[in-house]
PDB file of N, CA and C in Angstrom:
ATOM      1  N   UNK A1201       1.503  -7.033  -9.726  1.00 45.00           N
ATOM      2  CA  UNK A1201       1.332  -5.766 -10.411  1.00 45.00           C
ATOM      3  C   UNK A1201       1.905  -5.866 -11.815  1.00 45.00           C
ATOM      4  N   UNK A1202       1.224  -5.916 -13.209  1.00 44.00           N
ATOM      5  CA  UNK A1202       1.886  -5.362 -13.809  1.00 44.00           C
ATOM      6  C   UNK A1202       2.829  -4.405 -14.339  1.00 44.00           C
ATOM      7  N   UNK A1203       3.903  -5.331 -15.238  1.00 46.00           N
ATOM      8  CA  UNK A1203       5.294  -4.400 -15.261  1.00 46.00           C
ATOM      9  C   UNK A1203       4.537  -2.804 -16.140  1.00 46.00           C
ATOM     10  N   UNK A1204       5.432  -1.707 -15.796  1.00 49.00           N
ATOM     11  CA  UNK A1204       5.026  -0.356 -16.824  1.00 49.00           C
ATOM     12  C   UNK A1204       6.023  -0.591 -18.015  1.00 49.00           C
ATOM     13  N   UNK A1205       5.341  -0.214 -19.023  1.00 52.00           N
ATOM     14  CA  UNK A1205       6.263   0.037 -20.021  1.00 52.00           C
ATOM     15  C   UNK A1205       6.942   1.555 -20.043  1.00 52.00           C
ATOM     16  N   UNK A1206       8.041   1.976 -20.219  1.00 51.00           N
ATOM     17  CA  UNK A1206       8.890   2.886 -19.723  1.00 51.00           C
ATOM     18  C   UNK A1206       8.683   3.978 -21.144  1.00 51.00           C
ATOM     19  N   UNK A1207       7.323   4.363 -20.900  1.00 51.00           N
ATOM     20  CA  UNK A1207       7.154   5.802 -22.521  1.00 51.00           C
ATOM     21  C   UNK A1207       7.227   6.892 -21.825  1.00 51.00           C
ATOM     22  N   UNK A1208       7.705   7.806 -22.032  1.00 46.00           N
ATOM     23  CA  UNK A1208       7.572   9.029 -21.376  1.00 46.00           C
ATOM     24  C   UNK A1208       7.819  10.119 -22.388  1.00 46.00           C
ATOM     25  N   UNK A1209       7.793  11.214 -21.920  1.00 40.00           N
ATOM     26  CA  UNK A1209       8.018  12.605 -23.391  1.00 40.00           C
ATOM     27  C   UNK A1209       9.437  12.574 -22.979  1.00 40.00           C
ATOM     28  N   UNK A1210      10.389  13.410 -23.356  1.00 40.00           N
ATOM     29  CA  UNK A1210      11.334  13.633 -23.468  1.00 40.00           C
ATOM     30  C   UNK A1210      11.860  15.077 -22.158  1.00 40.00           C
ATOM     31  N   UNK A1211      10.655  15.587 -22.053  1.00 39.00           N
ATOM     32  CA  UNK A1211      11.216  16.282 -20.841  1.00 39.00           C
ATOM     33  C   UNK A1211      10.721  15.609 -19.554  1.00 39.00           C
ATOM     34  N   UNK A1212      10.384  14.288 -19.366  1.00 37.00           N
ATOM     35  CA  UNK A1212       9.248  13.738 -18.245  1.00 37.00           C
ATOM     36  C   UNK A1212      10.581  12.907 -17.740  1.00 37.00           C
ATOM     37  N   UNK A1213      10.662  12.805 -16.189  1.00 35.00           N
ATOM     38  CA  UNK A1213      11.975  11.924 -16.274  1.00 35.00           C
ATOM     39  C   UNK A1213      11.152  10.260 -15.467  1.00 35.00           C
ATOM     40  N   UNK A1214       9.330  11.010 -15.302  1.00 37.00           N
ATOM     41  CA  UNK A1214       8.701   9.585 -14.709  1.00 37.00           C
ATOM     42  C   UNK A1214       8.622   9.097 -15.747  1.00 37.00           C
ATOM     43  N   UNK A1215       8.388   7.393 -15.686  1.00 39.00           N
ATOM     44  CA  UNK A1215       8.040   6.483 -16.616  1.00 39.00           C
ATOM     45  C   UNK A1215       6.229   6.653 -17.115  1.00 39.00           C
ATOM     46  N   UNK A1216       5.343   6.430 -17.981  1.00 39.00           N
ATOM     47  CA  UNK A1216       3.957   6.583 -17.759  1.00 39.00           C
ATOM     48  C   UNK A1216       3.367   5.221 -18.895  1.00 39.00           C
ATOM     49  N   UNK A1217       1.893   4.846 -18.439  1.00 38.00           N
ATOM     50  CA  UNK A1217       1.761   3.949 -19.180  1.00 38.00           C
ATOM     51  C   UNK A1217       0.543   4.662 -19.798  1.00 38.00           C
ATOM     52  N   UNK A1218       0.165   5.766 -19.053  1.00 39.00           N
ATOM     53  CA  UNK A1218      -1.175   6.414 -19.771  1.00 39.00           C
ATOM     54  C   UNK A1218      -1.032   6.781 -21.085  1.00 39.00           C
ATOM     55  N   UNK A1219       0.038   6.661 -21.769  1.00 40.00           N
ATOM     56  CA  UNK A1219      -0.118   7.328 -23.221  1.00 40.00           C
ATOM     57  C   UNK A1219      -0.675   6.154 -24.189  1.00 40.00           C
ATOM     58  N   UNK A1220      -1.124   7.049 -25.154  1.00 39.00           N
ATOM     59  CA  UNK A1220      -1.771   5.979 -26.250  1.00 39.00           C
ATOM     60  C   UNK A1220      -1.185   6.103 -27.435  1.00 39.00           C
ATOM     61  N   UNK A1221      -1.801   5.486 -28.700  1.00 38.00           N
ATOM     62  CA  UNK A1221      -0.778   5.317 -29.983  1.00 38.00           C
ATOM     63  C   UNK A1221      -0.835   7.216 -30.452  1.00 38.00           C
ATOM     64  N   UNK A1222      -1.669   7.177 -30.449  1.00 39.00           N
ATOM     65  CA  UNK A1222      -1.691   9.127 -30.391  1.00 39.00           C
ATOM     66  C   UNK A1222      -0.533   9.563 -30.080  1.00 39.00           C
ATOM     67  N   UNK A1223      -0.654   9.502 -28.809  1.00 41.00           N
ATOM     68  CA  UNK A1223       0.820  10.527 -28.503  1.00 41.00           C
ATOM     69  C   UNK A1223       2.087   9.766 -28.690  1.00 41.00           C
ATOM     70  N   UNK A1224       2.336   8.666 -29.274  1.00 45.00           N
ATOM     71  CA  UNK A1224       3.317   8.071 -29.562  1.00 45.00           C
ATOM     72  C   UNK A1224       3.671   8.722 -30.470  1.00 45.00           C
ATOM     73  N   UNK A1225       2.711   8.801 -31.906  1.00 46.00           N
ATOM     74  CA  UNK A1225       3.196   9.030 -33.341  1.00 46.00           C
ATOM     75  C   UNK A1225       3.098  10.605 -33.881  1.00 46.00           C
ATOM     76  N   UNK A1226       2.322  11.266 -33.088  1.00 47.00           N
ATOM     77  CA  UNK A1226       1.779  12.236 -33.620  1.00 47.00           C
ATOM     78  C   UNK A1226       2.502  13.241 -32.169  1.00 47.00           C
ATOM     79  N   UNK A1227       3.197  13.676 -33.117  1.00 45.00           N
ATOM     80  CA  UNK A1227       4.273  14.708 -32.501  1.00 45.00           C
ATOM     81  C   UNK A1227       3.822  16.286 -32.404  1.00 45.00           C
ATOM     82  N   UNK A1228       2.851  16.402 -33.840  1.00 48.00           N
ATOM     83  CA  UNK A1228       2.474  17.776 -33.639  1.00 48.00           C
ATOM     84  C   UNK A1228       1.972  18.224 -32.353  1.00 48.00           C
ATOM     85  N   UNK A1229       0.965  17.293 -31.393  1.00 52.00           N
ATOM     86  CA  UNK A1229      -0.136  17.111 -30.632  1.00 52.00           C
ATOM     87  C   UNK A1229       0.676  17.584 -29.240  1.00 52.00           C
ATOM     88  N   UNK A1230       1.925  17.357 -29.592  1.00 50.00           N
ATOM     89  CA  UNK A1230       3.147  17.669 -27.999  1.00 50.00           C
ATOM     90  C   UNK A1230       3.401  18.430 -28.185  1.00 50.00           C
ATOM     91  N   UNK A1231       4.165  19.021 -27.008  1.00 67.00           N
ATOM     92  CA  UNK A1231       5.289  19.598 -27.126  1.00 67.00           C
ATOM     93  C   UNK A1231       6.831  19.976 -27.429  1.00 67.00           C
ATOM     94  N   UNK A1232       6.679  18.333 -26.908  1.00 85.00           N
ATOM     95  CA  UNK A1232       7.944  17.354 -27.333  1.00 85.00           C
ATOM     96  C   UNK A1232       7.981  16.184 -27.736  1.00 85.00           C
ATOM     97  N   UNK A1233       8.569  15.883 -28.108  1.00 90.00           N
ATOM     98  CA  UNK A1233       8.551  14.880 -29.203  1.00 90.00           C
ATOM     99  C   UNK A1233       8.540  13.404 -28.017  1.00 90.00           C
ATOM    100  N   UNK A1234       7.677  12.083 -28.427  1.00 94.00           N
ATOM    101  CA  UNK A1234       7.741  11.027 -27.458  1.00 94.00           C
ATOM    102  C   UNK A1234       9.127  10.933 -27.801  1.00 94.00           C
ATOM    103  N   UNK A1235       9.406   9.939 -26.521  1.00 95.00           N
ATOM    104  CA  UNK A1235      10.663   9.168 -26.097  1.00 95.00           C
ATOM    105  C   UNK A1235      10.603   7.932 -25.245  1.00 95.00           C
ATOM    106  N   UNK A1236      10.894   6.961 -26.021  1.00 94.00           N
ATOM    107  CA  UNK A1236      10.990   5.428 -25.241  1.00 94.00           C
ATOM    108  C   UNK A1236      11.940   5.245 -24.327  1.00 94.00           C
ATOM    109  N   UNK A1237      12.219   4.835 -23.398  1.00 94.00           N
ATOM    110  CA  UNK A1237      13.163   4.902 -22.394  1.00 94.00           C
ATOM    111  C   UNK A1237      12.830   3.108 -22.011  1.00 94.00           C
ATOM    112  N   UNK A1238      14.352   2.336 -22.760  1.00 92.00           N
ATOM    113  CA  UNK A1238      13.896   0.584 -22.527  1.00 92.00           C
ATOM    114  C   UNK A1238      15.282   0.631 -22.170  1.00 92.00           C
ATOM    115  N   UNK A1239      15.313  -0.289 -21.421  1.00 95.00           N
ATOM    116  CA  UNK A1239      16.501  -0.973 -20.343  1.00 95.00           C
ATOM    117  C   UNK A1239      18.110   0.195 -20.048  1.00 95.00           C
ATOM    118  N   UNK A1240      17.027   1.516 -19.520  1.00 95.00           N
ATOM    119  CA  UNK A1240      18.154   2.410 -19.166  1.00 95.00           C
ATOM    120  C   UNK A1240      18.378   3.213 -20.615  1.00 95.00           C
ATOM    121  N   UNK A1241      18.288   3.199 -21.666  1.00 96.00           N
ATOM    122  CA  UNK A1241      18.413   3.581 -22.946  1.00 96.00           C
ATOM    123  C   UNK A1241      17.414   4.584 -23.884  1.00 96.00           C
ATOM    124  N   UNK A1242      17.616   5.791 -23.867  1.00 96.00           N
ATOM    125  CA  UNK A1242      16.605   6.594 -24.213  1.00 96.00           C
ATOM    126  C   UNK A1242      16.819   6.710 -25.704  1.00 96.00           C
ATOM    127  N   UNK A1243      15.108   6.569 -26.767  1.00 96.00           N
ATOM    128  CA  UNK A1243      15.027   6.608 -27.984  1.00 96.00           C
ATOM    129  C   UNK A1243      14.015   7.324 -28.688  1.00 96.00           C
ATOM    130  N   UNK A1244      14.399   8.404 -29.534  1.00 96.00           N
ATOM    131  CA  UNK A1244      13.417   8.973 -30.032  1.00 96.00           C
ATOM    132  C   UNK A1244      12.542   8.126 -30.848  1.00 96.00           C
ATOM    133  N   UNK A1245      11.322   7.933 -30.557  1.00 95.00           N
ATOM    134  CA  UNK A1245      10.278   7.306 -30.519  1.00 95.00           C
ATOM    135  C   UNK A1245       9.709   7.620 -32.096  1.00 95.00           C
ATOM    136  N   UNK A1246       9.986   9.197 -32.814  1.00 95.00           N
ATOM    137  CA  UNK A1246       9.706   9.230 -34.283  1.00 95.00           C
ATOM    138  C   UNK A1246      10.257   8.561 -34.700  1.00 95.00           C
ATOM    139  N   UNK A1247      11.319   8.622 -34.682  1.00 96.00           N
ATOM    140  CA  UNK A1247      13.058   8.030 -35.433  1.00 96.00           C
ATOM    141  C   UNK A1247      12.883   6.298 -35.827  1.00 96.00           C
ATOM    142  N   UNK A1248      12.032   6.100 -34.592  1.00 97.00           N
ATOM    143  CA  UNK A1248      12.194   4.786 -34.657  1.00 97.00           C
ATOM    144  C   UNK A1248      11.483   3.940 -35.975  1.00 97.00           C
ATOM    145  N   UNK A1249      11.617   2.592 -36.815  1.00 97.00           N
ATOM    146  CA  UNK A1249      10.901   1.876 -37.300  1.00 97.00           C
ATOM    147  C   UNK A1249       9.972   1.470 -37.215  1.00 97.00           C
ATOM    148  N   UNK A1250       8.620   1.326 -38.347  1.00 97.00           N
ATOM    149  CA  UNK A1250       7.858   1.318 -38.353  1.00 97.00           C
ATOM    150  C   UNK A1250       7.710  -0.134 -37.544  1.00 97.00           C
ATOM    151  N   UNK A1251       8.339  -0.803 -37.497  1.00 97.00           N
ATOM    152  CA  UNK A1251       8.583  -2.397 -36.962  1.00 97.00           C
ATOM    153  C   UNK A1251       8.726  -2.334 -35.853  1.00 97.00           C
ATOM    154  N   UNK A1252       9.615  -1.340 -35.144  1.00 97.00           N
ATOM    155  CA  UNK A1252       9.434  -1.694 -33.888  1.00 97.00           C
ATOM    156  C   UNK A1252       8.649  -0.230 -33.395  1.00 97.00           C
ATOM    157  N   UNK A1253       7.995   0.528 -33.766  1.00 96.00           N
ATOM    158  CA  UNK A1253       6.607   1.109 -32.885  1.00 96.00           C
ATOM    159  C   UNK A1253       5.450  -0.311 -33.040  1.00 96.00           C
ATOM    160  N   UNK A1254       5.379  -0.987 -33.825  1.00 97.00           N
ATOM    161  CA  UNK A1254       4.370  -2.211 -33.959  1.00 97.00           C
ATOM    162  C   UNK A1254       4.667  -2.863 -32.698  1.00 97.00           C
ATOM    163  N   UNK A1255       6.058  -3.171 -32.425  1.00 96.00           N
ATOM    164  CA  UNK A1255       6.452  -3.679 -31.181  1.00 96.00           C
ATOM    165  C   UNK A1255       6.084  -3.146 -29.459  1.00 96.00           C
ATOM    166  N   UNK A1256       6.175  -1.620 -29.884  1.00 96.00           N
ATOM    167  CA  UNK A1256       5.994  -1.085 -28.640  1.00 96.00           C
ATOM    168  C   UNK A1256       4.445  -1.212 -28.288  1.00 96.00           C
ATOM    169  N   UNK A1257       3.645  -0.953 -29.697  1.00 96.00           N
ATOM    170  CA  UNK A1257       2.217  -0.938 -29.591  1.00 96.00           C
ATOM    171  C   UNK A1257       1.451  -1.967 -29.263  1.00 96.00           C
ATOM    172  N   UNK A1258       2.442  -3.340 -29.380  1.00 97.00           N
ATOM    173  CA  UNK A1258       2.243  -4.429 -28.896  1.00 97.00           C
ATOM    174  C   UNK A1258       2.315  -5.018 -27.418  1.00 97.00           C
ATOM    175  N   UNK A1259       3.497  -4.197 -26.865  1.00 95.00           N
ATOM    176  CA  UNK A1259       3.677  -4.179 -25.482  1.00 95.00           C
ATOM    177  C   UNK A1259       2.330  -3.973 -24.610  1.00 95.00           C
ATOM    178  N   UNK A1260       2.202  -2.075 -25.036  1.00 95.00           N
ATOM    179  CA  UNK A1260       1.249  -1.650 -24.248  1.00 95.00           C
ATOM    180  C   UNK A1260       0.003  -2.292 -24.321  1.00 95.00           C
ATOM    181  N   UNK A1261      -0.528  -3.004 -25.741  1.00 97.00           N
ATOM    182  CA  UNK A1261      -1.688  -3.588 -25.483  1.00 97.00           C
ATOM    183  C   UNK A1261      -1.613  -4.734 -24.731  1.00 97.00           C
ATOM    184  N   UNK A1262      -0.434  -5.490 -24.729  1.00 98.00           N
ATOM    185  CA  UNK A1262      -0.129  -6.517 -23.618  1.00 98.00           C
ATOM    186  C   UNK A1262      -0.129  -6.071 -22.041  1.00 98.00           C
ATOM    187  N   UNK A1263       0.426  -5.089 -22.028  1.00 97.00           N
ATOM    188  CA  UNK A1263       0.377  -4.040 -20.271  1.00 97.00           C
ATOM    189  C   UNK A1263      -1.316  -3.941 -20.478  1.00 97.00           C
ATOM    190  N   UNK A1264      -2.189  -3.426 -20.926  1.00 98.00           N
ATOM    191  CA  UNK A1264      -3.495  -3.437 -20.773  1.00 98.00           C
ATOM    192  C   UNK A1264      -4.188  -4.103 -20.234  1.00 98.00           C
ATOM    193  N   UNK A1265      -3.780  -5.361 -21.488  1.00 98.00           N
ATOM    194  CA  UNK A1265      -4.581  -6.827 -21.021  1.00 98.00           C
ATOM    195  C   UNK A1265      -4.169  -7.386 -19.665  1.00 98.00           C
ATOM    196  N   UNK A1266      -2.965  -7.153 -19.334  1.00 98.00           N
ATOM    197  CA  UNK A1266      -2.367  -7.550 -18.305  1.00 98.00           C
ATOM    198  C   UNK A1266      -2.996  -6.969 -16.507  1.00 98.00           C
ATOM    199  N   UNK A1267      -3.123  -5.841 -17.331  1.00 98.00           N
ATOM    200  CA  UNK A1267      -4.022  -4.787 -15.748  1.00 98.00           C
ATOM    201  C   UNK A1267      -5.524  -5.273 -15.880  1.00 98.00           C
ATOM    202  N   UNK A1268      -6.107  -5.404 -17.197  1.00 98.00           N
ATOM    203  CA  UNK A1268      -7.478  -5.640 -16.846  1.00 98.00           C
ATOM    204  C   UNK A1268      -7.922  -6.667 -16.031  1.00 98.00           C
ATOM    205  N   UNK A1269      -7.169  -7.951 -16.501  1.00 98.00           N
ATOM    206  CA  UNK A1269      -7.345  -9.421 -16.312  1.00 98.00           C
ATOM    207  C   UNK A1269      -7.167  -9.231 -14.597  1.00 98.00           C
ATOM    208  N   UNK A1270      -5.797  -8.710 -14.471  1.00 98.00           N
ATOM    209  CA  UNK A1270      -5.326  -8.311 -12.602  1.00 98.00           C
ATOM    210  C   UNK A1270      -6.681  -7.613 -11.861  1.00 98.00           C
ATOM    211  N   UNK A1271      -7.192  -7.075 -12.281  1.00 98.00           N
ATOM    212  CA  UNK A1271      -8.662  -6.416 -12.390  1.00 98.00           C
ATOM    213  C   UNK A1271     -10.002  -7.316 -11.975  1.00 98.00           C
ATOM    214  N   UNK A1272     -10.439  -8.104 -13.289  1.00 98.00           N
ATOM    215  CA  UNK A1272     -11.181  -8.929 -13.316  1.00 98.00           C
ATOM    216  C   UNK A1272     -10.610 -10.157 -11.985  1.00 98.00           C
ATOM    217  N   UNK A1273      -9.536 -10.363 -11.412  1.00 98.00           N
ATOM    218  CA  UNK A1273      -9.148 -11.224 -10.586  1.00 98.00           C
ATOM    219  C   UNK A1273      -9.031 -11.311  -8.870  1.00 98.00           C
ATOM    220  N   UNK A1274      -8.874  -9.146  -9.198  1.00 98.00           N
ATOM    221  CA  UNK A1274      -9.892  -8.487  -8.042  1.00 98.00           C
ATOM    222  C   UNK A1274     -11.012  -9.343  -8.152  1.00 98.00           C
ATOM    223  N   UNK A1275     -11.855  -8.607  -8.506  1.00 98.00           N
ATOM    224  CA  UNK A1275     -13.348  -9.009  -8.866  1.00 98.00           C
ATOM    225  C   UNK A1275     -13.917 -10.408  -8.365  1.00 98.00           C
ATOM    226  N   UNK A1276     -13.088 -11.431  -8.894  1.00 98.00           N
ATOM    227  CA  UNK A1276     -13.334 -12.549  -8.408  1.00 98.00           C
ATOM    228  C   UNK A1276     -13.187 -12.839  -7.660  1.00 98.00           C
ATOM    229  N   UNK A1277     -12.063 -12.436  -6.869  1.00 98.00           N
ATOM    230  CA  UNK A1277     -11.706 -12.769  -5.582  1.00 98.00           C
ATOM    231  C   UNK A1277     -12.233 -12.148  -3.850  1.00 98.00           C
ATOM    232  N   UNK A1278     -13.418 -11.105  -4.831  1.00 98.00           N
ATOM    233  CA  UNK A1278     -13.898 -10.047  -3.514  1.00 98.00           C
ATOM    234  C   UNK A1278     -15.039 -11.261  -3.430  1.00 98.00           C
ATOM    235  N   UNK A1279     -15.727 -11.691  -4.596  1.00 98.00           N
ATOM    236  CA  UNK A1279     -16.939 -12.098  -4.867  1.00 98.00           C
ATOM    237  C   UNK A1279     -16.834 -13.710  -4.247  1.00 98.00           C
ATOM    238  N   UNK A1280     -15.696 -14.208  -4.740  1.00 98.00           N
ATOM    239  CA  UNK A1280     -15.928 -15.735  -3.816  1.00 98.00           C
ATOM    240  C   UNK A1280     -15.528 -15.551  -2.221  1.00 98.00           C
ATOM    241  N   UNK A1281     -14.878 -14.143  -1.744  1.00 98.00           N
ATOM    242  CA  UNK A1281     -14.837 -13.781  -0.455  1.00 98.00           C
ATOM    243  C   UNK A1281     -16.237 -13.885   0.055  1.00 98.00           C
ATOM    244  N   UNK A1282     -16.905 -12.885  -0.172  1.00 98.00           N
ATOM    245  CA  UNK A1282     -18.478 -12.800   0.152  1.00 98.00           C
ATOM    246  C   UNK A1282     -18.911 -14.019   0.140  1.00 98.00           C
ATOM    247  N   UNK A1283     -19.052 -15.049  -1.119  1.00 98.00           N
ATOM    248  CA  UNK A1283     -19.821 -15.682  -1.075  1.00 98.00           C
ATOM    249  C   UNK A1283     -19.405 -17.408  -0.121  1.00 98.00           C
ATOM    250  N   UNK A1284     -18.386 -17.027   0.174  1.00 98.00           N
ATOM    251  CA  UNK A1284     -17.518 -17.812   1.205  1.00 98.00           C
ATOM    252  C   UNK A1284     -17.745 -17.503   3.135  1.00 98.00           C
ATOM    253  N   UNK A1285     -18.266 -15.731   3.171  1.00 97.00           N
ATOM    254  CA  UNK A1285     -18.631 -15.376   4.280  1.00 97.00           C
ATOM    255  C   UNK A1285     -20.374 -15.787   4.330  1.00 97.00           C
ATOM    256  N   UNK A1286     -21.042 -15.745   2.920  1.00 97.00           N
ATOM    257  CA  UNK A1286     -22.554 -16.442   2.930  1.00 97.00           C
ATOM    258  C   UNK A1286     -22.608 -17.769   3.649  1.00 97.00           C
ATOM    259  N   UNK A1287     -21.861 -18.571   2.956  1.00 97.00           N
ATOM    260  CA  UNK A1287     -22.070 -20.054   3.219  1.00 97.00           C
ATOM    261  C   UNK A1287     -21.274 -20.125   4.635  1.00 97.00           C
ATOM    262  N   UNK A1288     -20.495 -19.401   5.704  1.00 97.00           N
ATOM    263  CA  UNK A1288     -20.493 -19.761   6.800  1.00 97.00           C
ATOM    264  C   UNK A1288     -21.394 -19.184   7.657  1.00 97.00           C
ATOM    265  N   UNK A1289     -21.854 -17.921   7.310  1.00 96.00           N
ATOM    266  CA  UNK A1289     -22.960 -17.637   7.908  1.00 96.00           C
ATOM    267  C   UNK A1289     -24.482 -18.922   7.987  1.00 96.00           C
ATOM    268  N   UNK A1290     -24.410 -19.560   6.905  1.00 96.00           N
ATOM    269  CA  UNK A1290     -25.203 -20.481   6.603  1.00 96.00           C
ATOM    270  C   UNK A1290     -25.342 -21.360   7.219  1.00 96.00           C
ATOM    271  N   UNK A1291     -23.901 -21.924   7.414  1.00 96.00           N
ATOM    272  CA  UNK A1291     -23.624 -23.465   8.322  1.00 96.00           C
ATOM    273  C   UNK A1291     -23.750 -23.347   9.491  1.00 96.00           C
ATOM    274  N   UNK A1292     -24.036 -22.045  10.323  1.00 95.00           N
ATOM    275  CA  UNK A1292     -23.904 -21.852  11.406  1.00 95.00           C
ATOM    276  C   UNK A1292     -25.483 -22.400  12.372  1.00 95.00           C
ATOM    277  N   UNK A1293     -26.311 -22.472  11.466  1.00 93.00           N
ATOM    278  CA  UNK A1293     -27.747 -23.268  11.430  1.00 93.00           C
ATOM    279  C   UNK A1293     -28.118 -24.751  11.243  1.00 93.00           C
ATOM    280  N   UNK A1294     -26.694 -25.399  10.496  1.00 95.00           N
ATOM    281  CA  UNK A1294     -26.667 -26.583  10.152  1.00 95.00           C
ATOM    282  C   UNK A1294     -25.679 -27.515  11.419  1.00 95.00           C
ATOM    283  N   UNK A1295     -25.860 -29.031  11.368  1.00 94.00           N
ATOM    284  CA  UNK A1295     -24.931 -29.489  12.404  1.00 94.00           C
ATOM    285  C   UNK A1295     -23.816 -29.991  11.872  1.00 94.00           C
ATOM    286  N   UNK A1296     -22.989 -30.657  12.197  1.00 92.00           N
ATOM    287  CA  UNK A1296     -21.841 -30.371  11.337  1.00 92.00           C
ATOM    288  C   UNK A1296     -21.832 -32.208  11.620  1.00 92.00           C
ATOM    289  N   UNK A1297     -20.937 -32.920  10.701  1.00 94.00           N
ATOM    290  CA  UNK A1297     -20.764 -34.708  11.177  1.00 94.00           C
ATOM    291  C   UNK A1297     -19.680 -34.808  12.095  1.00 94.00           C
ATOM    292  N   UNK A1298     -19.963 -36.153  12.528  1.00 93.00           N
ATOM    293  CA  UNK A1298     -18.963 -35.952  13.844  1.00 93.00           C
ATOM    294  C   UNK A1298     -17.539 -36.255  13.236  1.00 93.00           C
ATOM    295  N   UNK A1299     -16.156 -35.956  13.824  1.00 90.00           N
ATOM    296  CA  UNK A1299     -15.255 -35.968  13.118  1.00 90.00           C
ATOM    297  C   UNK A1299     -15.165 -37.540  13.657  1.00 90.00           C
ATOM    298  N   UNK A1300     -14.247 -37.957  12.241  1.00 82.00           N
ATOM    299  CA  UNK A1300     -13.757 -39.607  11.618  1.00 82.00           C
ATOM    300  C   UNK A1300     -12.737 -40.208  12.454  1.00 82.00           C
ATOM    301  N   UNK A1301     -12.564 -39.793  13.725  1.00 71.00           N
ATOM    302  CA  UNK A1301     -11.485 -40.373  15.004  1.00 71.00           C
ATOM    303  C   UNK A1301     -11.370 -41.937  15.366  1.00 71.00           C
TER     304      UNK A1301
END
């Protein structure tokens, strides 16, 4: 499972990964102002440097890539299931060699 990155608003005490650069920067749009919450340590998220929101914005697109790929790996793995239940369904018509004893 990918790790969450720990953004939440300031009255939210869950962690969330659904937010986007929107509600990071743009404070009018809330109610309350974002708040980063990293290793136990809560930070107003305006306040912060332009350097490290680049950082955070970097995270989450890394958490993204990270769920999609976990995603796509579903995917692959349902698909060589199936196509692993094809080919024994298959062999079941074929004779098999005798084992090398």
């Amino acid at each position: 499972m990918a790790p969450k990155w720990p953004l939440g608003r300031s009255k939210s005490t869950n962690d969330t990964q659904e937010q986007n650069s929107k509600t990071m920067t743009d404070s009018s749009a809330n109610k309350s102002d974002p708040v980063l919450t990293f290793e136990g340590k809560r930070y107003d998220l305006n306040a912060l440097p332009d350097e490290l929101k680049e950082l955070i914005r970097g995270m989450q697109v890394a958490d993204a890539q990270l769920r999609m790929h976990e995603d796509t790996l579903k995917v692959l793995a349902v698909g060589r299931q199936t196509l692993a239940m094809q080919l024994n369904e298959k062999l079941k018509d074929v004779s098999p060699m005798p084992d090398a004893s």
